[in-house]
Tab-separated table of C-alpha atoms in Angstrom:
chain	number	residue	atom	x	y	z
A	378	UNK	CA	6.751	21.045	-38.203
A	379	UNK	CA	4.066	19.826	-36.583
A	380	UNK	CA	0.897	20.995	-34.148
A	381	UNK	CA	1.375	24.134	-32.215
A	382	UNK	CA	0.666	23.059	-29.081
A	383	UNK	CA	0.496	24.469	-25.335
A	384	UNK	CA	-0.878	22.683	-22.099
A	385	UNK	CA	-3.581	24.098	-19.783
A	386	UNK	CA	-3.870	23.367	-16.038
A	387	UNK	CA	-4.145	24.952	-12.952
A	388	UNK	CA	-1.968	26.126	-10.197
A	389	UNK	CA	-1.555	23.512	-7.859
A	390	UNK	CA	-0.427	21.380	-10.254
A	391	UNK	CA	1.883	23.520	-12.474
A	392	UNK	CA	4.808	21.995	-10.708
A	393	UNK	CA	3.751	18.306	-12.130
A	394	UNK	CA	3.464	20.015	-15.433
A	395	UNK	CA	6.666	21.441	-15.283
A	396	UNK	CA	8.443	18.164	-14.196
A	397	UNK	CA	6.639	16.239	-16.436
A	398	UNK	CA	7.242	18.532	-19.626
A	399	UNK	CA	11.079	18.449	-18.650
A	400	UNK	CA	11.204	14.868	-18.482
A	401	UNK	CA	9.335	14.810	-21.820
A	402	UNK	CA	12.331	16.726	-23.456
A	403	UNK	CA	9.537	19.717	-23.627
A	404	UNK	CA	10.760	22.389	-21.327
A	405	UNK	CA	10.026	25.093	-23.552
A	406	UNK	CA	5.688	23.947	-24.131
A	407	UNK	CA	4.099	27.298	-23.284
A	408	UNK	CA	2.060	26.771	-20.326
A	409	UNK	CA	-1.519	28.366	-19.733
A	410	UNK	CA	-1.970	28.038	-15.672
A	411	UNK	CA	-5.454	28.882	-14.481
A	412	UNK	CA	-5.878	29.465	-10.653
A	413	UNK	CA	-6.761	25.900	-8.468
A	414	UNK	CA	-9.774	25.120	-7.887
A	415	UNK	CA	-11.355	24.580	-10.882
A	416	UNK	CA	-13.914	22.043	-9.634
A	417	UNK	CA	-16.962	22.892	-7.997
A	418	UNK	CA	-16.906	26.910	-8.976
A	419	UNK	CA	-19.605	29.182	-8.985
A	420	UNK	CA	-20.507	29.648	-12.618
A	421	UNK	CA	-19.193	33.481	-12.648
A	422	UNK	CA	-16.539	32.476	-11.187
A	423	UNK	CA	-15.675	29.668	-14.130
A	424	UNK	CA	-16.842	32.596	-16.820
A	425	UNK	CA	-13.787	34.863	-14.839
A	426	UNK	CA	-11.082	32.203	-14.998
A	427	UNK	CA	-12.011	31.738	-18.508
A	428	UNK	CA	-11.729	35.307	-19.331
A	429	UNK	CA	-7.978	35.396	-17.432
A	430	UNK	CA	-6.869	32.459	-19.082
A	431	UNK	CA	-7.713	33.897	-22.785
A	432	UNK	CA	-5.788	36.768	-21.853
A	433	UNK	CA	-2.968	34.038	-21.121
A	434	UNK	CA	-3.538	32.518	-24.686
A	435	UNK	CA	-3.646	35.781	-26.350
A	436	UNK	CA	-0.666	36.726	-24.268
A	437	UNK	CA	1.433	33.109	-25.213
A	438	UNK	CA	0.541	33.097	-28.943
A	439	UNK	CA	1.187	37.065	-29.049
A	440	UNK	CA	-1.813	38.456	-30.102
A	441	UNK	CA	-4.584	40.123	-28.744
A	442	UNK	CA	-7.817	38.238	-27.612
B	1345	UNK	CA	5.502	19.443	5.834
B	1346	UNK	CA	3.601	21.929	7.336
B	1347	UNK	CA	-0.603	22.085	6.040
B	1348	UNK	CA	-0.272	24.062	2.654
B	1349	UNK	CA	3.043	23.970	1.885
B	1350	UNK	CA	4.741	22.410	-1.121
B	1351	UNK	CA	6.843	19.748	-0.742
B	1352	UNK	CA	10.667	21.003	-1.667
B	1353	UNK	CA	12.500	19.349	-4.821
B	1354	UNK	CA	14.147	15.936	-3.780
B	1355	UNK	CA	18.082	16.700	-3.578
B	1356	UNK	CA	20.226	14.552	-5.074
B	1357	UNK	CA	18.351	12.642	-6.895
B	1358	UNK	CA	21.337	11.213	-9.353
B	1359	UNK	CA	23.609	9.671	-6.448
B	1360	UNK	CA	24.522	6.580	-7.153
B	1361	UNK	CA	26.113	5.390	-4.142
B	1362	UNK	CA	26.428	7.242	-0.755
B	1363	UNK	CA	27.846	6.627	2.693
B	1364	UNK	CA	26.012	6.454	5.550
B	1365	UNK	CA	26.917	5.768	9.054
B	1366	UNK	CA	26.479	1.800	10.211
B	1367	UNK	CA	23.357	2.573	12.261
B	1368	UNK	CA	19.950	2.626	11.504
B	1369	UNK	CA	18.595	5.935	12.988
B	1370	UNK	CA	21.442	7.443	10.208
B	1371	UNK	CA	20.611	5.417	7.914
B	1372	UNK	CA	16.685	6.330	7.835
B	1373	UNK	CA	17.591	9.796	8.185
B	1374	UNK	CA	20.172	9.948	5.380
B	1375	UNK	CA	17.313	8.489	2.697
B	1376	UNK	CA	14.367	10.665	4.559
B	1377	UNK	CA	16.914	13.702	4.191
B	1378	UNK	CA	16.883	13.194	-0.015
B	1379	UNK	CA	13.371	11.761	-0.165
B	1380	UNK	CA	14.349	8.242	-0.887
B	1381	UNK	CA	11.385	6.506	1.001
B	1382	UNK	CA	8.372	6.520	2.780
B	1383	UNK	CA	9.310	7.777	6.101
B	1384	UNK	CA	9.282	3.829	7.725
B	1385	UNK	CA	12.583	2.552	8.405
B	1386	UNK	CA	14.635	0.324	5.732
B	1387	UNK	CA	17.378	-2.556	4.823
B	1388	UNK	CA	20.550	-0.516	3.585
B	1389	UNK	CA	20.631	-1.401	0.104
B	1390	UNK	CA	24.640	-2.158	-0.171
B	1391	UNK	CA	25.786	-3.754	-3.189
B	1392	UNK	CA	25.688	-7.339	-1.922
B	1393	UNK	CA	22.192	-7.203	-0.840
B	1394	UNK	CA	21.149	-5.636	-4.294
B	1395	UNK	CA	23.193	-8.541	-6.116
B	1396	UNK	CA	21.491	-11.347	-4.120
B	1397	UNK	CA	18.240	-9.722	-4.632
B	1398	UNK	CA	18.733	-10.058	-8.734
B	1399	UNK	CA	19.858	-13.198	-8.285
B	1400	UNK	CA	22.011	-13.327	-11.494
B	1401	UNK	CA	19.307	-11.840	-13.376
B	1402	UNK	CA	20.643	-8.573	-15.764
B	1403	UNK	CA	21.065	-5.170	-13.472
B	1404	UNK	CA	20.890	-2.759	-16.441
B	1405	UNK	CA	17.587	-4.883	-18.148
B	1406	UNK	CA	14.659	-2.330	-18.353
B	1407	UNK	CA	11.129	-3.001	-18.427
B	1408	UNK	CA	10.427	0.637	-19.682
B	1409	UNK	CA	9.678	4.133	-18.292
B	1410	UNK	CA	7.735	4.780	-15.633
B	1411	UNK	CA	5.818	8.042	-15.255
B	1412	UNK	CA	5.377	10.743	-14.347
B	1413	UNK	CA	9.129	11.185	-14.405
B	1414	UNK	CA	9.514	8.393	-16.897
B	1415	UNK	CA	12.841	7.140	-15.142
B	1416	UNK	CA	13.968	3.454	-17.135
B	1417	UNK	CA	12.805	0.693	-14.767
B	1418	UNK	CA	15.817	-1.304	-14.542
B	1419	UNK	CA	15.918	-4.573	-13.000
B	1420	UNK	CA	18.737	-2.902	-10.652
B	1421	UNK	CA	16.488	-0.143	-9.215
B	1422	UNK	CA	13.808	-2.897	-8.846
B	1423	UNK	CA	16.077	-4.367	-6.397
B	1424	UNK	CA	17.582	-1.711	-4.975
B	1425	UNK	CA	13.967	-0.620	-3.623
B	1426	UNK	CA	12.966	-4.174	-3.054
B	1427	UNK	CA	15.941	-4.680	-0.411
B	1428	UNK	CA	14.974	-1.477	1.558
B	1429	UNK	CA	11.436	-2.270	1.915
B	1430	UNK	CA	12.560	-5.489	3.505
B	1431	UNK	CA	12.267	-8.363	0.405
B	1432	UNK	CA	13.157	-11.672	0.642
B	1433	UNK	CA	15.324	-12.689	-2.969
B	1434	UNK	CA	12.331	-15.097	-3.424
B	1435	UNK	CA	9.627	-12.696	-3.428
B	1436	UNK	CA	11.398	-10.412	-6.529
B	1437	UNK	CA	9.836	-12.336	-9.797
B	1438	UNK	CA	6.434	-11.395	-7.768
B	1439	UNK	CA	7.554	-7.648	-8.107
B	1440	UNK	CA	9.188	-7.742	-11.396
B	1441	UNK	CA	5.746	-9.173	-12.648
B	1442	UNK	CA	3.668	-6.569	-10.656
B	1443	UNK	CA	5.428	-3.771	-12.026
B	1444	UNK	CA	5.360	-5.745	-15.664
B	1445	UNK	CA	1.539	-5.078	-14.943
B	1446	UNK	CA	1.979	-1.474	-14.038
B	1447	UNK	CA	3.734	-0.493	-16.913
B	1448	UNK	CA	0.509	-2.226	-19.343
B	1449	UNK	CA	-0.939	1.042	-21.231
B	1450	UNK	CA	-4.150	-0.358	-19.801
B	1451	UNK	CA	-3.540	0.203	-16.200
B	1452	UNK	CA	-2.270	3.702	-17.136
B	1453	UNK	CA	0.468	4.006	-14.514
B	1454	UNK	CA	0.798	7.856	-15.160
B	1455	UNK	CA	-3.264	8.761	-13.827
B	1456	UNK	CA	-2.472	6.291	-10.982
B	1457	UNK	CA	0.499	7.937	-9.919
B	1458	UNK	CA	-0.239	11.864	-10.333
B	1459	UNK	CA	-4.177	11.310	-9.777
B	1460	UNK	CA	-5.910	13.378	-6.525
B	1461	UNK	CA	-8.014	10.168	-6.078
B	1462	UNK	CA	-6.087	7.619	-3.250
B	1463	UNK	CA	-5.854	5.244	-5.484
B	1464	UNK	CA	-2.638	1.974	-4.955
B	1465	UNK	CA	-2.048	-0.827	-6.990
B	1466	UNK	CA	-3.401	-3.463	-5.631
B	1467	UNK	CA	-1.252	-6.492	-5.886
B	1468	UNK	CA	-2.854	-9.924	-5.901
B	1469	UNK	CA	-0.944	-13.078	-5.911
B	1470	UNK	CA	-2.324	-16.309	-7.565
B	1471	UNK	CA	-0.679	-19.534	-7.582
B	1472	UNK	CA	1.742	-21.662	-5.907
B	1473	UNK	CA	4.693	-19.632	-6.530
B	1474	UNK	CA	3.231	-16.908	-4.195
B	1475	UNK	CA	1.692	-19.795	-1.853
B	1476	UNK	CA	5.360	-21.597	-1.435
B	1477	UNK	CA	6.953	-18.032	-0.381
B	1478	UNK	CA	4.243	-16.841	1.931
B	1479	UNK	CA	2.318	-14.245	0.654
B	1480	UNK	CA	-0.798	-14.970	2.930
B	1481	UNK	CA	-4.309	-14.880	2.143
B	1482	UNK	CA	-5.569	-15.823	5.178
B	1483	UNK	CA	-6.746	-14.048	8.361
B	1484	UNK	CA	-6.098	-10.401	8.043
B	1485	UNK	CA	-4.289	-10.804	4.648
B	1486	UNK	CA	-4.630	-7.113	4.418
B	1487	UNK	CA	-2.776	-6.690	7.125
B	1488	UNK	CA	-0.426	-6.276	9.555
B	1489	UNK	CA	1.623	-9.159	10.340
B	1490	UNK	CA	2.852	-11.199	7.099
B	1491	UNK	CA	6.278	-10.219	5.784
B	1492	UNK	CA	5.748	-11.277	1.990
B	1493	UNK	CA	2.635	-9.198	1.728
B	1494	UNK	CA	4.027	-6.342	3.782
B	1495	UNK	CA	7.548	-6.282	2.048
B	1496	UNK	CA	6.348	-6.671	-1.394
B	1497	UNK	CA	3.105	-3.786	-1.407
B	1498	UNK	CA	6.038	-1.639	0.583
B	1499	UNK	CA	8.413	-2.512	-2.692
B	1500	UNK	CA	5.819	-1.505	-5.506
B	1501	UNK	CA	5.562	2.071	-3.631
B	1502	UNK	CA	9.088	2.536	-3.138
B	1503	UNK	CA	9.475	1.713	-6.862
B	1504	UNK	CA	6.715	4.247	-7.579
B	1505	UNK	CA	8.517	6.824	-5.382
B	1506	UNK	CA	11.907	6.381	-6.460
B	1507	UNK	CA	12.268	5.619	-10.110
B	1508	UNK	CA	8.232	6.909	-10.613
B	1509	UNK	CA	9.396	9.920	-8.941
B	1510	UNK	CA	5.807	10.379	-7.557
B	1511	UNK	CA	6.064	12.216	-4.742
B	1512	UNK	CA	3.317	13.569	-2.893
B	1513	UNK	CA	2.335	16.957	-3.493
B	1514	UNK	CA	4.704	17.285	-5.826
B	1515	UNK	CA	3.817	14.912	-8.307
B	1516	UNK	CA	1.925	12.576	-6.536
B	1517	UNK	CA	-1.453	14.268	-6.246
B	1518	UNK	CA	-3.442	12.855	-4.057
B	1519	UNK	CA	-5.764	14.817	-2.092
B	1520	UNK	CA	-5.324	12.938	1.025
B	1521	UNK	CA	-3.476	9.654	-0.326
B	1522	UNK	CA	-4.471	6.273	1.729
B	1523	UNK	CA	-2.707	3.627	3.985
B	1524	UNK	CA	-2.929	1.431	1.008
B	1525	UNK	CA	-0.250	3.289	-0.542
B	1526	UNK	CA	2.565	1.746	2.235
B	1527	UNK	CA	1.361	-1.220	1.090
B	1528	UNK	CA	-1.115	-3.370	-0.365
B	1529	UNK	CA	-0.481	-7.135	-1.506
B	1530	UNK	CA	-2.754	-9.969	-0.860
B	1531	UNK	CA	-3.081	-13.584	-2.246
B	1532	UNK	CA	-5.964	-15.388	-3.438
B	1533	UNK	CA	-7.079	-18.289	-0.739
B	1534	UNK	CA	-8.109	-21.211	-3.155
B	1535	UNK	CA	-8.102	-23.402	-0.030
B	1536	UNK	CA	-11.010	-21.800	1.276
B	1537	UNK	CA	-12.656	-21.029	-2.485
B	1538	UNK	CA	-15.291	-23.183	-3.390
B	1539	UNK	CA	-14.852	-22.067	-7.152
B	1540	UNK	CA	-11.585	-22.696	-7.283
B	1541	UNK	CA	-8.770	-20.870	-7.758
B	1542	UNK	CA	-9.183	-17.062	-10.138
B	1543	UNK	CA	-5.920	-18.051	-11.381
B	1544	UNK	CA	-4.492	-20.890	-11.467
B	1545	UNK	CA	-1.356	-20.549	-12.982
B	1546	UNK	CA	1.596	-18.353	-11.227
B	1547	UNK	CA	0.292	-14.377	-11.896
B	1548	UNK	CA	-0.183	-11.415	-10.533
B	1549	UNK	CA	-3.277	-9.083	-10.821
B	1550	UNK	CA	-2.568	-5.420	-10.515
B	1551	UNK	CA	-5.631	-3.277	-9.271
B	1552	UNK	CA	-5.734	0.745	-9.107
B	1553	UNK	CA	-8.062	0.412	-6.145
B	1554	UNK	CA	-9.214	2.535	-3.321
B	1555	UNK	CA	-8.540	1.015	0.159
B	1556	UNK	CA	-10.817	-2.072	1.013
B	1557	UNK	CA	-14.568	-1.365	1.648
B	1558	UNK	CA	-15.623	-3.456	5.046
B	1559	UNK	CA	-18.811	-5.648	3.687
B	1560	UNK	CA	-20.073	-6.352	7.238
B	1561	UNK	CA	-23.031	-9.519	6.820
B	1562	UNK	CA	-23.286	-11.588	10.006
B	1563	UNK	CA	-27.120	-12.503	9.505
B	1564	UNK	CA	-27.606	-13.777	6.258
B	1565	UNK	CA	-27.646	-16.817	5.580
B	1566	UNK	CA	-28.535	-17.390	1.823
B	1567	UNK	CA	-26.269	-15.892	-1.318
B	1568	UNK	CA	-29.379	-13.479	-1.946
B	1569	UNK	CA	-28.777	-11.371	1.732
B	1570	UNK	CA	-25.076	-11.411	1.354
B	1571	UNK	CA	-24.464	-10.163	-1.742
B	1572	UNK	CA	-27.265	-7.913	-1.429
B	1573	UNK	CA	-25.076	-6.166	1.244
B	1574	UNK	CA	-22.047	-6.723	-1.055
B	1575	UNK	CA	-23.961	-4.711	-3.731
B	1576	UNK	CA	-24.584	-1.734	-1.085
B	1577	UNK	CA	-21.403	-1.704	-0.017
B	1578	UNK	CA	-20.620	-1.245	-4.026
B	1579	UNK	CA	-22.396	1.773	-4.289
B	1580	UNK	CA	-21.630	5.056	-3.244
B	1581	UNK	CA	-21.958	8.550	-4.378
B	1582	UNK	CA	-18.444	9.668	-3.434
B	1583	UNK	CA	-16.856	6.431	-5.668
B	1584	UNK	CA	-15.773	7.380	-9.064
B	1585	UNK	CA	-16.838	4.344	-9.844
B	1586	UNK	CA	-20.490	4.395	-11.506
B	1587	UNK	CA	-19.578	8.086	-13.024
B	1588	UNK	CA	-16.668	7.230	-15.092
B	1589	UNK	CA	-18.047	4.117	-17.092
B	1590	UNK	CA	-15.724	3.096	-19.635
B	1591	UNK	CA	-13.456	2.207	-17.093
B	1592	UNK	CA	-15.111	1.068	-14.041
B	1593	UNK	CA	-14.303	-1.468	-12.317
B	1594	UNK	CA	-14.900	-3.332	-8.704
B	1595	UNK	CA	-12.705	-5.820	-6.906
B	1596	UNK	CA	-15.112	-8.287	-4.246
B	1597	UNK	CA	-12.996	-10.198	-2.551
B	1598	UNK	CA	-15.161	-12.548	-0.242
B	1599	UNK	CA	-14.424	-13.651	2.894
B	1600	UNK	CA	-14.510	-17.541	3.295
B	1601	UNK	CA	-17.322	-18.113	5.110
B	1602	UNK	CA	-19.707	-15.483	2.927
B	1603	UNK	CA	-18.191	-17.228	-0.362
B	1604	UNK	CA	-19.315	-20.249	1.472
B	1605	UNK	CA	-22.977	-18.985	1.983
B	1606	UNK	CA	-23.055	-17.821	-1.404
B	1607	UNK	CA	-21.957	-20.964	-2.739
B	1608	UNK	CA	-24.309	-22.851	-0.525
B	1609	UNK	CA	-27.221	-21.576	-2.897
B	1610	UNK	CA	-25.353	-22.958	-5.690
B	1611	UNK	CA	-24.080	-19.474	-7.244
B	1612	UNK	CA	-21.005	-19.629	-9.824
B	1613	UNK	CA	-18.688	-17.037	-9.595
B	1614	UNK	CA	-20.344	-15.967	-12.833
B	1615	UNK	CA	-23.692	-15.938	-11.100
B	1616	UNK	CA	-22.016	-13.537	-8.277
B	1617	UNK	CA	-20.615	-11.413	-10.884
B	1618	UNK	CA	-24.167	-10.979	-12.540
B	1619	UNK	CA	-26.325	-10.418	-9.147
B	1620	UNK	CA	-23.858	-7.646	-8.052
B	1621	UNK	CA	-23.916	-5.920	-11.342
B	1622	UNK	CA	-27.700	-6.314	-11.500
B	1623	UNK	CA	-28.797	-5.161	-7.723
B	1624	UNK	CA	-25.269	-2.564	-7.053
B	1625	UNK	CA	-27.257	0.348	-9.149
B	1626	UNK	CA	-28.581	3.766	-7.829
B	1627	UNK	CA	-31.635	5.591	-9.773
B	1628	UNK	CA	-31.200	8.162	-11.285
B	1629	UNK	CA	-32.792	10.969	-9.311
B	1630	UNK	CA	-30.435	9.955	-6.701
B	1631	UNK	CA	-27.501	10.767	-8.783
B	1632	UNK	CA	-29.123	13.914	-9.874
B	1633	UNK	CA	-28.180	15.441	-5.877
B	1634	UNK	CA	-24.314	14.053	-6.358
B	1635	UNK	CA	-21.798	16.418	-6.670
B	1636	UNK	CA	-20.082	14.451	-9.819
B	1637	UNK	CA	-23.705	15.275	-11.441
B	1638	UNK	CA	-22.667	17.296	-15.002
B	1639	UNK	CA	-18.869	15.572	-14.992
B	1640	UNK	CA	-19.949	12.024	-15.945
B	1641	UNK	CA	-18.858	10.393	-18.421
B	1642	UNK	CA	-21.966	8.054	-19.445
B	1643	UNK	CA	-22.471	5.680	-22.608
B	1644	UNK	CA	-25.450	7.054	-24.944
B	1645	UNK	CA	-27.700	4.566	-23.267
B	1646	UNK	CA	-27.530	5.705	-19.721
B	1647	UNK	CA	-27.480	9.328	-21.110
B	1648	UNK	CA	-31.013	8.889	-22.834
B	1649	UNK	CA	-32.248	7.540	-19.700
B	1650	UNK	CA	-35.189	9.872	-18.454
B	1651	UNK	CA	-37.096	7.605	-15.992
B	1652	UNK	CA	-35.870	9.220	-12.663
B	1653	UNK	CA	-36.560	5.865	-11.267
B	1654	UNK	CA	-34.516	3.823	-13.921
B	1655	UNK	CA	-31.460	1.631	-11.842
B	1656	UNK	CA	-28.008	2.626	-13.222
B	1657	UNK	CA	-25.642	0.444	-13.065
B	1658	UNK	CA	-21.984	0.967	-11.350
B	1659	UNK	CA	-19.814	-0.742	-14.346
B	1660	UNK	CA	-21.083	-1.573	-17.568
B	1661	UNK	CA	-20.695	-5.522	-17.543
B	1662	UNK	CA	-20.482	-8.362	-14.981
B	1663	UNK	CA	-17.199	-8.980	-16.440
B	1664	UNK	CA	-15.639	-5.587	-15.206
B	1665	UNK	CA	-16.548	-7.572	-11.277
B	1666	UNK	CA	-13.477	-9.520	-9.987
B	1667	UNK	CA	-14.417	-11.983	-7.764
B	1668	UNK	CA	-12.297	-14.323	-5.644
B	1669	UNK	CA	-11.540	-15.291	-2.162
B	1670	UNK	CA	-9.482	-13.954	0.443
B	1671	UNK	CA	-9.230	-13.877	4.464
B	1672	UNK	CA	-9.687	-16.425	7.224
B	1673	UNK	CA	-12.856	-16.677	9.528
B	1674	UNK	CA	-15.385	-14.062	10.438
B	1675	UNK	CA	-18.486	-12.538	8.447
B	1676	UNK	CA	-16.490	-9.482	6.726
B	1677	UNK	CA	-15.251	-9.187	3.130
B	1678	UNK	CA	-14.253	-6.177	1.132
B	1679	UNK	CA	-15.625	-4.160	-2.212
B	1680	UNK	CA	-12.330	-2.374	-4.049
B	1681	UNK	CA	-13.790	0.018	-6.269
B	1682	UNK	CA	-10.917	1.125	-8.827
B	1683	UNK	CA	-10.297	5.004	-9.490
B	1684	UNK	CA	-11.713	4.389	-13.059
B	1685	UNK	CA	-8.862	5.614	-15.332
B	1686	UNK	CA	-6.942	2.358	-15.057
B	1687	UNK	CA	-8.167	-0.859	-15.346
B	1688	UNK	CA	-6.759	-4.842	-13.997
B	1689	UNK	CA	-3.875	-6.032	-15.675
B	1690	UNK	CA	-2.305	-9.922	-14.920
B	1691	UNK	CA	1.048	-11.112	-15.986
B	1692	UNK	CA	2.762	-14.380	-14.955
B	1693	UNK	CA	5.443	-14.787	-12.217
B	1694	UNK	CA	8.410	-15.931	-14.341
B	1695	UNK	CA	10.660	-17.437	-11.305
């Protein structure tokens, strides 16, 4: 059956991730898209995107964080 | 495209064969229109153009996927792309073998394509093969002017656009991209080498190298002062080289009259590969202010390193230096530092 498995990036380059997970013959992998930047944050400001992207995960593997 | 905006899907991607007015104004605007090049005009790739460019070889052979689309390379598209960037018949085993290199795990054609960094393949032509059509490695080899060099560098991106599918901003990355991806094919000028040739036999070297770095040296006259400059030029806290270690690489290619200098002293190409890994280092408290400080990605050696005054070095062995001669007369050469996720890969020009 395999790993469960999703892919994490952020939004400027969810389109790449899309095409590239299409072309892969895996349209359907769950995608957990944080907002873009990333690099060079303000620590709080990592600590938030972390928080909004567990609330992704919980969301995509339906469950609560 | 306006600042900001996301480039559109490409339309009609799976046309096979479309009409287009004898003229070349329509023509360029019928492949701009479906994202088929890179905005320069081209050679109408009719049938009879793409047949002479294969030269009898198989249309439908593939030399695998190519990401981040992972399209089959087939010898076909290879030509199709190679007649609109302006090829001569004779330079196509010189792109077949370049894009042979491309598709080496090693050079890890998928980070080189989608990447942010403005990284191109840079193509380098050994032997007499690449002599005998005229890829030139003289005077301005990086160009403009020479139409092996221009045609061929132009090819490899139009391959990387078209069956690649790496568009920018769309999957094509780059922050700001480069000239060097229109194109970027040079030869190796064993005239004007005193070590002799890099390569002897008929290859190609594929580098995923930023554009050229100008090494400008018109006072020294002893191997010590010019590669000293050569090893400044090689360091630089906005490289990515010297942070990302397992694959970091740099490209010298020295002018003729510098490699002359150097030679002078009675350096071996081996003895220019060891100076500039010895003296193109930074210390460490210097590092400390970079803004790639925290995201390296350092052996356990250089990690342990506490002395704030200790000399790190910008690729872990004199072998990951590639050193030969290009260019005609003057005082200049050129440092290529790579993008560090891909590293040199040479295969042979089968013609």
């Amino acid at each position: 059956m395999g790993t469960p498995a999703g892919l994490i990036g952020t939004t400027a380059f969810q389109g790449l991730a899309v095409s590239e997970l299409t072309a892969l013959g895996a349209a359907g992998l769950p995608l957990l898209v944080v907002q873009h930047p990333l690099g060079g944050e303000r620590p709080e400001s990592v600590a938030r995107r972390a928080q909004e992207a567990l609330e992704q995960l919980a969301s995509l593997i339906g469950r609560t964080a | 495209m306006s600042a900001g905006a996301e480039a559109p899907a490409p339309v009609a991607e799976s046309e096979r064969f479309i009409e287009v007015d004898d003229d070349p104004q329509a023509l360029l605007a019928a492949f701009c229109e479906r994202r088929w090049c890179d905005g320069l005009p081209i050679v109408a790739p009719t049938e009879a153009r793409v047949r002479a460019m294969l030269a009898g070889r198989a249309p439908e052979r593939s030399l695998g996927a190519m990401p981040p689309l992972w399209r089959q390379v087939t010898l076909e598209k290879l030509a199709v792309n190679a007649v609109m960037a302006g090829c001569e018949p004779a330079y196509f085993p010189i792109i077949v073998a370049a894009v042979e290199g491309m598709l080496d795990p090693t050079f890890n054609l998928y980070g080189v394509q989608a990447t942010t960094h403005p990284v191109a393949p840079l193509v380098v032509v050994h032997g007499e093969y690449g002599r005998s059509v005229g890829v030139h490695a003289g005077s301005g080899c990086f160009g403009p002017g020479f139409r092996a060099n221009a045609t061929i560098g132009r090819a490899i991106r139009l391959i990387m656009l078209n069956i690649g599918g790496a568009w920018p901003g769309r999957h094509d990355m780059a922050t700001q991209g480069s000239p060097a991806k229109f194109s970027y094919c040079i030869g190796e000028n064993v005239e004007a080498s005193p070590w002799g040739p890099l390569h002897a036999d008929d290859v190609v070297t594929v580098f995923g190298g930023e554009p050229p770095h100008n090494v400008n040296d018109h006072v020294s006259t002893t191997a010590s002062g010019i590669l000293t400059t050569v090893a400044d030029t090689a360091v630089s806290l906005g490289s990515n080289v010297g942070w990302f270690m397992a694959q970091s690489q740099l490209m010298l290619v020295l002018g003729p009259e510098h490699a002359a200098t150097v030679a002078g002293d009675g350096l071996a190409r081996r003895d220019v590969q060891q100076f500039v890994f010895e003296h193109a280092r930074l210390p460490l408290r210097i590092l400390k202010l970079s803004g790639m400080w925290g995201m390296h990605d350092w052996p356990l050696w250089m990690q342990a390193t506490r002395d704030d005054d200790a000399l790190m070095p910008q690729v872990l062995s004199p072998d990951e230096i590639v050193v030969f001669v290009a260019g005609g007369p003057g005082k200049h050469s050129a440092v290529v530092p790579n993008c560090t996720f891909s590293r040199a890969v040479t295969r042979p020009i089968r013609s």
